[in-house]
mmCIF file of C-alpha atoms and ligand atoms in Angstrom:
data_model
loop_
_atom_site.group_PDB
_atom_site.id
_atom_site.type_symbol
_atom_site.label_atom_id
_atom_site.label_comp_id
_atom_site.label_asym_id
_atom_site.label_seq_id
_atom_site.Cartn_x
_atom_site.Cartn_y
_atom_site.Cartn_z
ATOM 1 C CA MET A 181 102.735 -80.748 2.764
ATOM 2 C CA ARG A 182 103.763 -82.990 -0.098
ATOM 3 C CA GLU A 183 101.072 -84.559 -2.267
ATOM 4 C CA LEU A 184 101.863 -88.144 -3.267
ATOM 5 C CA VAL A 185 100.724 -90.653 -5.787
ATOM 6 C CA ILE A 186 101.511 -94.339 -4.932
ATOM 7 C CA LEU A 187 101.721 -96.834 -7.756
ATOM 8 C CA GLY A 188 101.683 -100.498 -6.609
ATOM 9 C CA SER A 189 100.027 -99.562 -3.318
ATOM 10 C CA THR A 190 99.079 -103.087 -2.317
ATOM 11 C CA GLY A 191 102.563 -104.572 -2.797
ATOM 12 C CA SER A 192 105.253 -104.782 -0.161
ATOM 13 C CA ILE A 193 106.855 -101.360 -0.920
ATOM 14 C CA GLY A 194 103.478 -99.735 -1.473
ATOM 15 C CA ARG A 195 102.152 -100.906 1.922
ATOM 16 C CA GLN A 196 105.308 -99.800 3.709
ATOM 17 C CA THR A 197 105.094 -96.330 1.952
ATOM 18 C CA LEU A 198 101.527 -95.962 3.305
ATOM 19 C CA GLU A 199 102.675 -97.007 6.803
ATOM 20 C CA ILE A 200 105.302 -94.158 6.758
ATOM 21 C CA ILE A 201 102.707 -91.686 5.485
ATOM 22 C CA ALA A 202 100.204 -92.708 8.174
ATOM 23 C CA LEU A 203 102.790 -91.688 10.787
ATOM 24 C CA HIS A 204 103.367 -88.289 9.173
ATOM 25 C CA PRO A 205 99.887 -86.875 8.347
ATOM 26 C CA ASP A 206 101.154 -83.322 8.559
ATOM 27 C CA GLU A 207 103.826 -83.884 6.001
ATOM 28 C CA PHE A 208 102.054 -85.939 3.342
ATOM 29 C CA ARG A 209 98.721 -86.343 1.598
ATOM 30 C CA VAL A 210 97.937 -89.248 -0.711
ATOM 31 C CA LEU A 211 96.244 -87.955 -3.889
ATOM 32 C CA ALA A 212 96.009 -91.270 -5.626
ATOM 33 C CA ILE A 213 96.846 -94.971 -5.432
ATOM 34 C CA SER A 214 97.027 -97.627 -8.065
ATOM 35 C CA SER A 215 97.485 -101.398 -8.180
ATOM 36 C CA GLY A 216 96.570 -104.470 -10.162
ATOM 37 C CA GLY A 217 93.261 -104.706 -8.172
ATOM 38 C CA GLY A 218 93.639 -108.389 -7.396
ATOM 39 C CA ASP A 219 92.804 -107.574 -3.764
ATOM 40 C CA PRO A 220 89.855 -105.210 -4.054
ATOM 41 C CA ALA A 221 89.151 -105.165 -0.289
ATOM 42 C CA LEU A 222 92.669 -103.876 0.432
ATOM 43 C CA VAL A 223 92.363 -101.248 -2.346
ATOM 44 C CA ILE A 224 89.048 -99.969 -0.800
ATOM 45 C CA LYS A 225 90.555 -99.996 2.712
ATOM 46 C CA GLN A 226 93.672 -98.021 1.620
ATOM 47 C CA ALA A 227 91.605 -95.519 -0.398
ATOM 48 C CA ARG A 228 89.274 -94.870 2.516
ATOM 49 C CA ALA A 229 92.038 -94.667 5.166
ATOM 50 C CA PHE A 230 94.041 -92.120 3.170
ATOM 51 C CA LYS A 231 90.974 -90.283 1.720
ATOM 52 C CA VAL A 232 92.464 -90.465 -1.840
ATOM 53 C CA SER A 233 90.799 -88.687 -4.740
ATOM 54 C CA TYR A 234 91.781 -91.232 -7.454
ATOM 55 C CA VAL A 235 92.248 -94.965 -7.614
ATOM 56 C CA GLY A 236 93.757 -96.821 -10.566
ATOM 57 C CA VAL A 237 93.225 -100.560 -11.069
ATOM 58 C CA VAL A 238 93.372 -103.150 -13.834
ATOM 59 C CA ASP A 239 90.949 -105.741 -12.348
ATOM 60 C CA ASN A 240 87.830 -105.580 -10.196
ATOM 61 C CA ALA A 241 87.073 -101.954 -11.110
ATOM 62 C CA GLU A 242 83.252 -102.273 -10.591
ATOM 63 C CA VAL A 243 83.586 -103.686 -7.022
ATOM 64 C CA ILE A 244 86.055 -100.947 -6.117
ATOM 65 C CA ARG A 245 83.956 -98.221 -7.645
ATOM 66 C CA GLN A 246 80.939 -99.403 -5.655
ATOM 67 C CA GLY A 247 83.038 -99.453 -2.470
ATOM 68 C CA LEU A 248 84.348 -95.978 -3.025
ATOM 69 C CA PRO A 249 81.575 -93.474 -3.780
ATOM 70 C CA GLY A 250 83.076 -90.001 -4.590
ATOM 71 C CA VAL A 251 86.408 -91.434 -5.654
ATOM 72 C CA THR A 252 87.382 -91.367 -9.329
ATOM 73 C CA VAL A 253 88.269 -94.960 -10.251
ATOM 74 C CA ILE A 254 90.415 -95.170 -13.442
ATOM 75 C CA ASP A 255 90.624 -98.718 -14.843
ATOM 76 C CA GLY A 256 92.398 -100.586 -17.617
ATOM 77 C CA GLU A 257 95.973 -101.443 -18.478
ATOM 78 C CA LEU A 258 96.940 -97.805 -18.650
ATOM 79 C CA ALA A 259 95.461 -96.929 -15.290
ATOM 80 C CA SER A 260 98.843 -96.607 -13.448
ATOM 81 C CA ALA A 261 100.324 -94.479 -16.221
ATOM 82 C CA LYS A 262 97.255 -92.171 -16.111
ATOM 83 C CA ILE A 263 97.505 -91.951 -12.323
ATOM 84 C CA ALA A 264 101.260 -91.215 -12.607
ATOM 85 C CA SER A 265 100.631 -88.202 -14.709
ATOM 86 C CA LEU A 266 98.352 -86.458 -12.174
ATOM 87 C CA ALA A 267 99.884 -83.177 -11.049
ATOM 88 C CA CYS A 268 101.480 -83.878 -7.650
ATOM 89 C CA ASP A 269 104.801 -83.524 -5.755
ATOM 90 C CA VAL A 270 106.087 -87.112 -5.778
ATOM 91 C CA VAL A 271 105.068 -90.251 -7.670
ATOM 92 C CA VAL A 272 106.173 -93.448 -5.857
ATOM 93 C CA ASN A 273 106.596 -96.222 -8.428
ATOM 94 C CA ALA A 274 106.451 -99.390 -6.383
ATOM 95 C CA ILE A 275 105.236 -101.690 -9.219
ATOM 96 C CA THR A 276 107.110 -104.890 -9.659
ATOM 97 C CA GLY A 277 108.310 -105.839 -13.097
ATOM 98 C CA SER A 278 108.707 -104.230 -16.519
ATOM 99 C CA ILE A 279 105.027 -103.167 -16.570
ATOM 100 C CA GLY A 280 106.290 -100.307 -14.350
ATOM 101 C CA LEU A 281 107.977 -98.644 -17.327
ATOM 102 C CA ALA A 282 104.916 -96.847 -18.841
ATOM 103 C CA PRO A 283 104.039 -95.227 -15.480
ATOM 104 C CA THR A 284 107.644 -94.219 -15.026
ATOM 105 C CA LEU A 285 107.707 -92.451 -18.383
ATOM 106 C CA ALA A 286 104.276 -90.848 -17.712
ATOM 107 C CA ALA A 287 105.470 -89.492 -14.356
ATOM 108 C CA LEU A 288 108.583 -87.980 -15.906
ATOM 109 C CA ASP A 289 106.665 -86.514 -18.865
ATOM 110 C CA ALA A 290 104.261 -84.883 -16.421
ATOM 111 C CA GLY A 291 107.244 -83.248 -14.668
ATOM 112 C CA ASN A 292 106.569 -85.067 -11.386
ATOM 113 C CA ILE A 293 109.445 -86.185 -9.059
ATOM 114 C CA LEU A 294 109.685 -89.960 -9.288
ATOM 115 C CA ALA A 295 110.601 -91.932 -6.203
ATOM 116 C CA LEU A 296 111.570 -95.107 -8.016
ATOM 117 C CA ALA A 297 111.387 -98.609 -6.530
ATOM 118 C CA ASN A 298 110.651 -100.185 -9.908
ATOM 119 C CA LYS A 299 114.167 -101.014 -10.967
ATOM 120 C CA GLU A 300 112.948 -102.666 -14.204
ATOM 121 C CA SER A 301 112.183 -99.265 -15.650
ATOM 122 C CA LEU A 302 115.856 -98.484 -15.703
ATOM 123 C CA VAL A 303 116.840 -102.045 -16.665
ATOM 124 C CA VAL A 304 114.620 -102.440 -19.708
ATOM 125 C CA ALA A 305 114.788 -98.850 -21.030
ATOM 126 C CA GLY A 306 117.453 -97.052 -18.995
ATOM 127 C CA ASP A 307 118.641 -94.753 -21.918
ATOM 128 C CA LEU A 308 115.088 -93.775 -22.733
ATOM 129 C CA VAL A 309 114.122 -93.117 -19.079
ATOM 130 C CA MET A 310 117.237 -91.116 -18.328
ATOM 131 C CA SER A 311 116.869 -89.050 -21.515
ATOM 132 C CA LYS A 312 113.437 -87.921 -20.188
ATOM 133 C CA ALA A 313 114.578 -87.277 -16.624
ATOM 134 C CA LYS A 314 115.718 -83.897 -15.475
ATOM 135 C CA PRO A 315 118.499 -83.694 -12.822
ATOM 136 C CA LEU A 316 117.188 -84.856 -9.412
ATOM 137 C CA GLN A 317 113.850 -85.888 -10.923
ATOM 138 C CA ILE A 318 114.393 -89.528 -10.115
ATOM 139 C CA ILE A 319 115.138 -90.483 -6.505
ATOM 140 C CA PRO A 320 115.882 -94.198 -5.946
ATOM 141 C CA ILE A 321 114.065 -96.288 -3.435
ATOM 142 C CA ASP A 322 115.953 -99.538 -4.121
ATOM 143 C CA SER A 323 117.971 -99.721 -0.888
ATOM 144 C CA GLU A 324 121.376 -100.134 -2.562
ATOM 145 C CA HIS A 325 120.800 -97.180 -4.826
ATOM 146 C CA SER A 326 119.440 -95.067 -1.956
ATOM 147 C CA ALA A 327 122.633 -95.900 -0.121
ATOM 148 C CA ILE A 328 124.776 -94.877 -3.050
ATOM 149 C CA TRP A 329 122.724 -91.691 -3.473
ATOM 150 C CA GLN A 330 123.202 -90.861 0.231
ATOM 151 C CA SER A 331 126.945 -91.804 0.318
ATOM 152 C CA ALA A 332 127.635 -89.942 -2.882
ATOM 153 C CA LEU A 333 126.625 -86.689 -1.144
ATOM 154 C CA ALA A 334 129.988 -86.899 0.657
ATOM 155 C CA GLY A 335 131.846 -85.798 -2.488
ATOM 156 C CA LYS A 336 131.425 -84.575 -6.025
ATOM 157 C CA SER A 337 130.225 -86.942 -8.759
ATOM 158 C CA ASP A 338 133.487 -86.681 -10.702
ATOM 159 C CA GLU A 339 135.395 -87.715 -7.575
ATOM 160 C CA ILE A 340 133.619 -91.150 -7.438
ATOM 161 C CA SER A 341 135.909 -93.963 -8.586
ATOM 162 C CA LYS A 342 133.471 -96.768 -8.041
ATOM 163 C CA VAL A 343 130.339 -97.919 -6.234
ATOM 164 C CA ILE A 344 130.006 -101.215 -4.404
ATOM 165 C CA LEU A 345 126.558 -102.857 -4.202
ATOM 166 C CA THR A 346 126.013 -105.155 -1.270
ATOM 167 C CA ALA A 347 124.181 -108.429 -1.672
ATOM 168 C CA SER A 348 123.005 -110.681 1.175
ATOM 169 C CA GLY A 349 123.749 -113.697 -1.037
ATOM 170 C CA GLY A 350 120.168 -114.960 -0.524
ATOM 171 C CA PRO A 351 119.128 -118.247 1.036
ATOM 172 C CA PHE A 352 121.614 -120.395 -0.949
ATOM 173 C CA VAL A 353 124.834 -118.527 -0.392
ATOM 174 C CA ASP A 354 126.420 -121.494 1.372
ATOM 175 C CA ARG A 355 125.042 -124.175 -0.842
ATOM 176 C CA THR A 356 127.141 -125.466 -3.729
ATOM 177 C CA ASP A 357 124.335 -127.798 -4.891
ATOM 178 C CA VAL A 358 120.967 -126.057 -5.324
ATOM 179 C CA SER A 359 119.339 -128.782 -7.375
ATOM 180 C CA GLY A 360 116.038 -129.816 -5.918
ATOM 181 C CA VAL A 361 115.425 -126.675 -3.847
ATOM 182 C CA SER A 362 111.775 -125.913 -3.486
ATOM 183 C CA LEU A 363 109.803 -122.688 -3.876
ATOM 184 C CA ALA A 364 109.484 -122.463 -0.115
ATOM 185 C CA ASP A 365 113.290 -122.738 0.214
ATOM 186 C CA ALA A 366 113.803 -119.953 -2.336
ATOM 187 C CA LEU A 367 111.308 -117.733 -0.545
ATOM 188 C CA LYS A 368 113.118 -117.955 2.780
ATOM 189 C CA HIS A 369 115.273 -114.868 2.551
ATOM 190 C CA PRO A 370 117.816 -114.727 5.414
ATOM 191 C CA THR A 371 117.562 -110.980 6.105
ATOM 192 C CA TRP A 372 114.982 -109.166 4.003
ATOM 193 C CA SER A 373 111.197 -109.473 3.871
ATOM 194 C CA MET A 374 110.152 -108.643 0.252
ATOM 195 C CA GLY A 375 107.767 -109.678 -2.545
ATOM 196 C CA ALA A 376 108.104 -113.146 -4.052
ATOM 197 C CA VAL A 377 109.671 -112.102 -7.382
ATOM 198 C CA VAL A 378 112.434 -110.001 -5.737
ATOM 199 C CA THR A 379 113.060 -112.782 -3.195
ATOM 200 C CA ILE A 380 113.578 -115.374 -5.919
ATOM 201 C CA ASN A 381 115.729 -112.935 -7.872
ATOM 202 C CA SER A 382 117.799 -112.502 -4.739
ATOM 203 C CA ALA A 383 118.352 -116.296 -4.495
ATOM 204 C CA THR A 384 119.653 -116.352 -8.096
ATOM 205 C CA LEU A 385 121.403 -112.996 -7.673
ATOM 206 C CA VAL A 386 119.600 -111.888 -10.808
ATOM 207 C CA ASN A 387 118.387 -109.084 -8.593
ATOM 208 C CA LYS A 388 121.947 -107.863 -8.101
ATOM 209 C CA GLY A 389 122.447 -108.110 -11.875
ATOM 210 C CA LEU A 390 119.445 -105.894 -12.428
ATOM 211 C CA GLU A 391 120.724 -103.495 -9.766
ATOM 212 C CA ILE A 392 124.097 -103.167 -11.530
ATOM 213 C CA ILE A 393 122.244 -102.069 -14.700
ATOM 214 C CA GLU A 394 120.068 -99.795 -12.671
ATOM 215 C CA ALA A 395 123.154 -98.161 -11.068
ATOM 216 C CA HIS A 396 124.776 -97.715 -14.497
ATOM 217 C CA HIS A 397 121.849 -95.598 -15.636
ATOM 218 C CA LEU A 398 120.977 -93.800 -12.425
ATOM 219 C CA PHE A 399 124.554 -92.651 -11.647
ATOM 220 C CA SER A 400 125.996 -92.583 -15.204
ATOM 221 C CA LEU A 401 128.795 -94.918 -14.241
ATOM 222 C CA PRO A 402 130.594 -97.327 -16.581
ATOM 223 C CA TYR A 403 130.090 -100.990 -15.740
ATOM 224 C CA PRO A 404 133.729 -101.574 -14.507
ATOM 225 C CA ALA A 405 133.047 -98.865 -11.896
ATOM 226 C CA ILE A 406 130.140 -100.865 -10.413
ATOM 227 C CA GLU A 407 131.004 -103.814 -8.167
ATOM 228 C CA ALA A 408 128.986 -106.174 -6.018
ATOM 229 C CA VAL A 409 130.006 -107.856 -2.792
ATOM 230 C CA ILE A 410 128.336 -110.365 -0.480
ATOM 231 C CA HIS A 411 127.472 -108.736 2.853
ATOM 232 C CA ARG A 412 125.334 -111.286 4.726
ATOM 233 C CA GLN A 413 124.078 -108.998 7.474
ATOM 234 C CA SER A 414 122.338 -106.529 5.039
ATOM 235 C CA ILE A 415 123.141 -103.608 7.271
ATOM 236 C CA VAL A 416 125.593 -101.736 4.954
ATOM 237 C CA HIS A 417 123.318 -101.058 2.021
ATOM 238 C CA SER A 418 126.052 -100.068 -0.429
ATOM 239 C CA LEU A 419 129.221 -97.997 -0.534
ATOM 240 C CA VAL A 420 130.838 -95.310 -2.645
ATOM 241 C CA GLU A 421 134.609 -95.192 -3.182
ATOM 242 C CA PHE A 422 136.069 -91.784 -3.955
ATOM 243 C CA HIS A 423 139.240 -91.099 -5.884
ATOM 244 C CA ASP A 424 141.185 -90.149 -2.776
ATOM 245 C CA GLY A 425 140.812 -93.765 -1.549
ATOM 246 C CA SER A 426 138.098 -93.054 0.936
ATOM 247 C CA THR A 427 134.936 -95.181 1.076
ATOM 248 C CA ILE A 428 131.621 -93.922 2.449
ATOM 249 C CA ALA A 429 128.853 -96.426 3.413
ATOM 250 C CA GLN A 430 125.249 -96.081 4.446
ATOM 251 C CA ALA A 431 124.216 -98.441 7.222
ATOM 252 C CA SER A 432 120.907 -99.230 8.885
ATOM 253 C CA PRO A 433 119.025 -102.473 9.821
ATOM 254 C CA PRO A 434 117.525 -104.337 6.895
ATOM 255 C CA ASN A 435 114.306 -102.499 6.387
ATOM 256 C CA MET A 436 113.038 -100.689 3.302
ATOM 257 C CA LYS A 437 111.404 -97.844 5.310
ATOM 258 C CA GLY A 438 114.623 -95.826 5.567
ATOM 259 C CA ALA A 439 115.087 -95.777 1.837
ATOM 260 C CA ILE A 440 111.362 -95.128 1.108
ATOM 261 C CA ALA A 441 111.200 -92.207 3.599
ATOM 262 C CA TYR A 442 114.376 -90.686 2.230
ATOM 263 C CA ALA A 443 112.956 -90.671 -1.250
ATOM 264 C CA LEU A 444 109.559 -89.302 -0.148
ATOM 265 C CA ASN A 445 111.069 -86.389 1.757
ATOM 266 C CA PHE A 446 114.427 -85.763 -0.064
ATOM 267 C CA PRO A 447 116.518 -83.779 0.743
ATOM 268 C CA HIS A 448 115.179 -83.868 4.291
ATOM 269 C CA ARG A 449 115.158 -86.850 6.650
ATOM 270 C CA LEU A 450 112.019 -87.899 8.494
ATOM 271 C CA ALA A 451 112.298 -88.544 12.207
ATOM 272 C CA LYS A 452 112.074 -92.115 13.694
ATOM 273 C CA VAL A 453 111.579 -93.971 10.429
ATOM 274 C CA THR A 454 113.427 -97.156 11.408
ATOM 275 C CA PRO A 455 115.181 -98.272 14.602
ATOM 276 C CA PRO A 456 118.900 -97.408 14.308
ATOM 277 C CA ILE A 457 121.713 -100.014 14.754
ATOM 278 C CA ASP A 458 121.945 -101.218 18.330
ATOM 279 C CA TRP A 459 125.589 -100.648 19.389
ATOM 280 C CA SER A 460 125.024 -102.190 22.822
ATOM 281 C CA VAL A 461 125.191 -105.569 21.114
ATOM 282 C CA LYS A 462 128.235 -107.043 19.312
ATOM 283 C CA GLN A 463 128.160 -106.254 15.623
ATOM 284 C CA GLN A 464 130.039 -108.360 13.137
ATOM 285 C CA TRP A 465 129.872 -107.206 9.485
ATOM 286 C CA SER A 466 131.443 -109.364 6.758
ATOM 287 C CA PHE A 467 132.242 -108.614 3.097
ATOM 288 C CA GLU A 468 133.063 -111.436 0.682
ATOM 289 C CA PRO A 469 133.744 -111.415 -3.038
ATOM 290 C CA ILE A 470 131.045 -113.014 -5.145
ATOM 291 C CA ASP A 471 131.837 -116.395 -6.817
ATOM 292 C CA ASP A 472 130.948 -115.945 -10.438
ATOM 293 C CA THR A 473 130.630 -119.749 -10.998
ATOM 294 C CA GLN A 474 128.112 -120.096 -8.091
ATOM 295 C CA PHE A 475 126.122 -117.082 -9.338
ATOM 296 C CA PRO A 476 126.406 -116.876 -13.138
ATOM 297 C CA ALA A 477 123.496 -114.430 -13.346
ATOM 298 C CA LEU A 478 125.774 -111.518 -12.348
ATOM 299 C CA ALA A 479 128.253 -111.843 -15.214
ATOM 300 C CA LEU A 480 125.325 -112.413 -17.614
ATOM 301 C CA ALA A 481 123.565 -109.235 -16.480
ATOM 302 C CA ARG A 482 126.761 -107.256 -16.756
ATOM 303 C CA HIS A 483 127.278 -108.588 -20.340
ATOM 304 C CA CYS A 484 123.730 -107.601 -21.291
ATOM 305 C CA GLY A 485 124.241 -104.174 -19.755
ATOM 306 C CA GLN A 486 127.494 -103.632 -21.495
ATOM 307 C CA ILE A 487 126.042 -104.488 -24.903
ATOM 308 C CA GLY A 488 122.999 -102.418 -24.040
ATOM 309 C CA GLY A 489 120.266 -101.657 -26.605
ATOM 310 C CA GLY A 490 117.519 -104.258 -26.299
ATOM 311 C CA LEU A 491 119.524 -106.856 -24.473
ATOM 312 C CA PRO A 492 118.894 -105.802 -20.816
ATOM 313 C CA ALA A 493 115.155 -105.908 -21.626
ATOM 314 C CA ILE A 494 115.577 -109.371 -23.115
ATOM 315 C CA PHE A 495 117.473 -110.521 -20.002
ATOM 316 C CA ASN A 496 114.730 -109.130 -17.762
ATOM 317 C CA ALA A 497 111.800 -110.513 -19.877
ATOM 318 C CA ALA A 498 113.313 -113.961 -19.950
ATOM 319 C CA ASN A 499 113.882 -113.891 -16.244
ATOM 320 C CA GLU A 500 110.298 -112.777 -15.574
ATOM 321 C CA ILE A 501 109.014 -115.825 -17.498
ATOM 322 C CA ALA A 502 111.510 -118.128 -15.883
ATOM 323 C CA VAL A 503 110.633 -116.987 -12.338
ATOM 324 C CA ALA A 504 106.944 -117.253 -13.036
ATOM 325 C CA GLY A 505 107.586 -120.762 -14.363
ATOM 326 C CA PHE A 506 109.444 -121.735 -11.235
ATOM 327 C CA ILE A 507 106.739 -120.227 -8.984
ATOM 328 C CA ALA A 508 104.132 -122.261 -11.023
ATOM 329 C CA GLY A 509 106.178 -125.436 -10.527
ATOM 330 C CA LYS A 510 107.008 -125.710 -14.261
ATOM 331 C CA ILE A 511 110.724 -125.633 -13.989
ATOM 332 C CA ALA A 512 113.415 -126.249 -11.371
ATOM 333 C CA PHE A 513 115.186 -123.489 -9.581
ATOM 334 C CA THR A 514 118.397 -124.533 -11.279
ATOM 335 C CA SER A 515 116.819 -123.969 -14.664
ATOM 336 C CA ILE A 516 116.008 -120.250 -14.087
ATOM 337 C CA VAL A 517 119.382 -118.724 -15.000
ATOM 338 C CA PRO A 518 120.201 -121.256 -17.866
ATOM 339 C CA LEU A 519 116.883 -120.375 -19.385
ATOM 340 C CA VAL A 520 117.703 -116.680 -19.319
ATOM 341 C CA GLU A 521 121.196 -117.396 -20.656
ATOM 342 C CA ALA A 522 119.709 -119.411 -23.506
ATOM 343 C CA VAL A 523 117.280 -116.663 -24.494
ATOM 344 C CA VAL A 524 120.035 -113.981 -24.325
ATOM 345 C CA ALA A 525 122.324 -116.172 -26.494
ATOM 346 C CA GLN A 526 119.581 -116.608 -29.101
ATOM 347 C CA SER A 527 118.779 -112.896 -29.141
ATOM 348 C CA VAL A 528 122.195 -111.214 -28.945
ATOM 349 C CA LYS A 529 122.577 -110.809 -32.732
ATOM 350 C CA LEU A 530 119.037 -109.710 -33.414
ATOM 351 C CA ALA A 531 118.573 -107.315 -30.454
ATOM 352 C CA PRO A 532 118.033 -103.703 -31.509
ATOM 353 C CA GLN A 533 120.859 -101.329 -30.606
ATOM 354 C CA MET A 534 118.520 -98.679 -29.375
ATOM 355 C CA LEU A 535 115.024 -98.597 -27.906
ATOM 356 C CA THR A 536 113.429 -95.257 -28.714
ATOM 357 C CA ASP A 537 109.817 -95.662 -27.315
ATOM 358 C CA LEU A 538 107.484 -97.962 -25.402
ATOM 359 C CA SER A 539 106.547 -99.933 -28.528
ATOM 360 C CA ASP A 540 110.237 -100.741 -29.234
ATOM 361 C CA VAL A 541 110.512 -102.010 -25.732
ATOM 362 C CA SER A 542 107.309 -104.084 -25.958
ATOM 363 C CA ALA A 543 108.429 -105.654 -29.242
ATOM 364 C CA VAL A 544 111.723 -106.808 -27.817
ATOM 365 C CA GLN A 545 110.075 -108.135 -24.699
ATOM 366 C CA ASP A 546 107.381 -109.997 -26.627
ATOM 367 C CA ASP A 547 110.029 -111.802 -28.703
ATOM 368 C CA ALA A 548 112.117 -112.656 -25.576
ATOM 369 C CA GLN A 549 109.033 -113.896 -23.734
ATOM 370 C CA MET A 550 108.115 -116.130 -26.699
ATOM 371 C CA LEU A 551 111.567 -117.687 -26.684
ATOM 372 C CA ALA A 552 111.417 -118.091 -22.883
ATOM 373 C CA HIS A 553 108.077 -119.865 -23.215
ATOM 374 C CA GLU A 554 109.574 -122.309 -25.709
ATOM 375 C CA HIS A 555 112.305 -123.102 -23.274
ATOM 376 C CA LEU A 556 109.789 -123.486 -20.388
ATOM 377 C CA ILE A 557 107.944 -126.113 -22.395
ATOM 378 C CA ARG A 558 111.240 -127.859 -23.291
ATOM 379 C CA LEU A 559 112.436 -127.859 -19.689
ATOM 380 C CA ALA A 560 109.098 -129.021 -18.146
ATOM 381 C CA PRO A 561 109.415 -132.327 -16.325
HETATM 382 MG MG1 MG B 780 117.761 -103.681 -3.791
#
């Protein structure tokens, strides 16, 4: 039996992780969950259903404590990091955003296996995170990286010539003019059901940019060896090309459960996690090159990744502010990427070449957020 800790338990990935665990009570036990605490009723429900020993929350700690006699409730900004360092078999980091970095470092420092859905950990501090990780200590949950991980098992790492990340293209893939699109339009993802931030990042393709940086760190590949391609059906989750000219792909219907279960139970596969592809119906899979003019976020992310140091954290921090600004109705969808571009351009000369600890990362992020806020005010209608 594997003992698990789930960070971000009330979010989309966290809830799906608990659904998988509920179906496999003999394989897993949940030791602890953590979340922001914005939905205390759900936290209490999850903690009771899985008989957890610890709960970590930022908000509503008292309500949750009263609802969970006998459970240790850890609260405050550091709650998830504290929960991540509890001795266990696997820590699932399903937190959205760069606030997932501290818990990632805590899990690695404690020697726990880290099933990582929080791509921002690797984007904002990839060198730092990878320097702390032992081989096989981080197992990706991001579906593209899980697909690369699975496909890479078909050869040796020095036989990989490149990896190809697939992108659905988001809701605006066929629109040349996205001015005036609403929040509701941007949240209508054609194939995936995900949290709001990831869905908007998919519409701008910032998400794919973050995933290129994530892949660079996770698989120690140079940026030219990481490509991205539009695959509208979201069934082939990514591909690995080996130096003999052979390409191996991982395919399953668009559903995060396969990737989550694989990370929870690596190297073994759990039975009946997700329905397989139905070959009794006609399948048509398409792969199209990405238009860099239509999606400038991709080249921008690559540029930040290649320069490295503090720049990927600046790219991500500016995007987090821009997306929050769009969700709050402060800026137009079309202003998201230009805002990020402007902050990156202003920061490129001043960005530190290396981030050695959490406080370095925070300092860089704070500066980028301040610049991003200035642009938000300037761009407001
Ligand atoms: Mg992904």
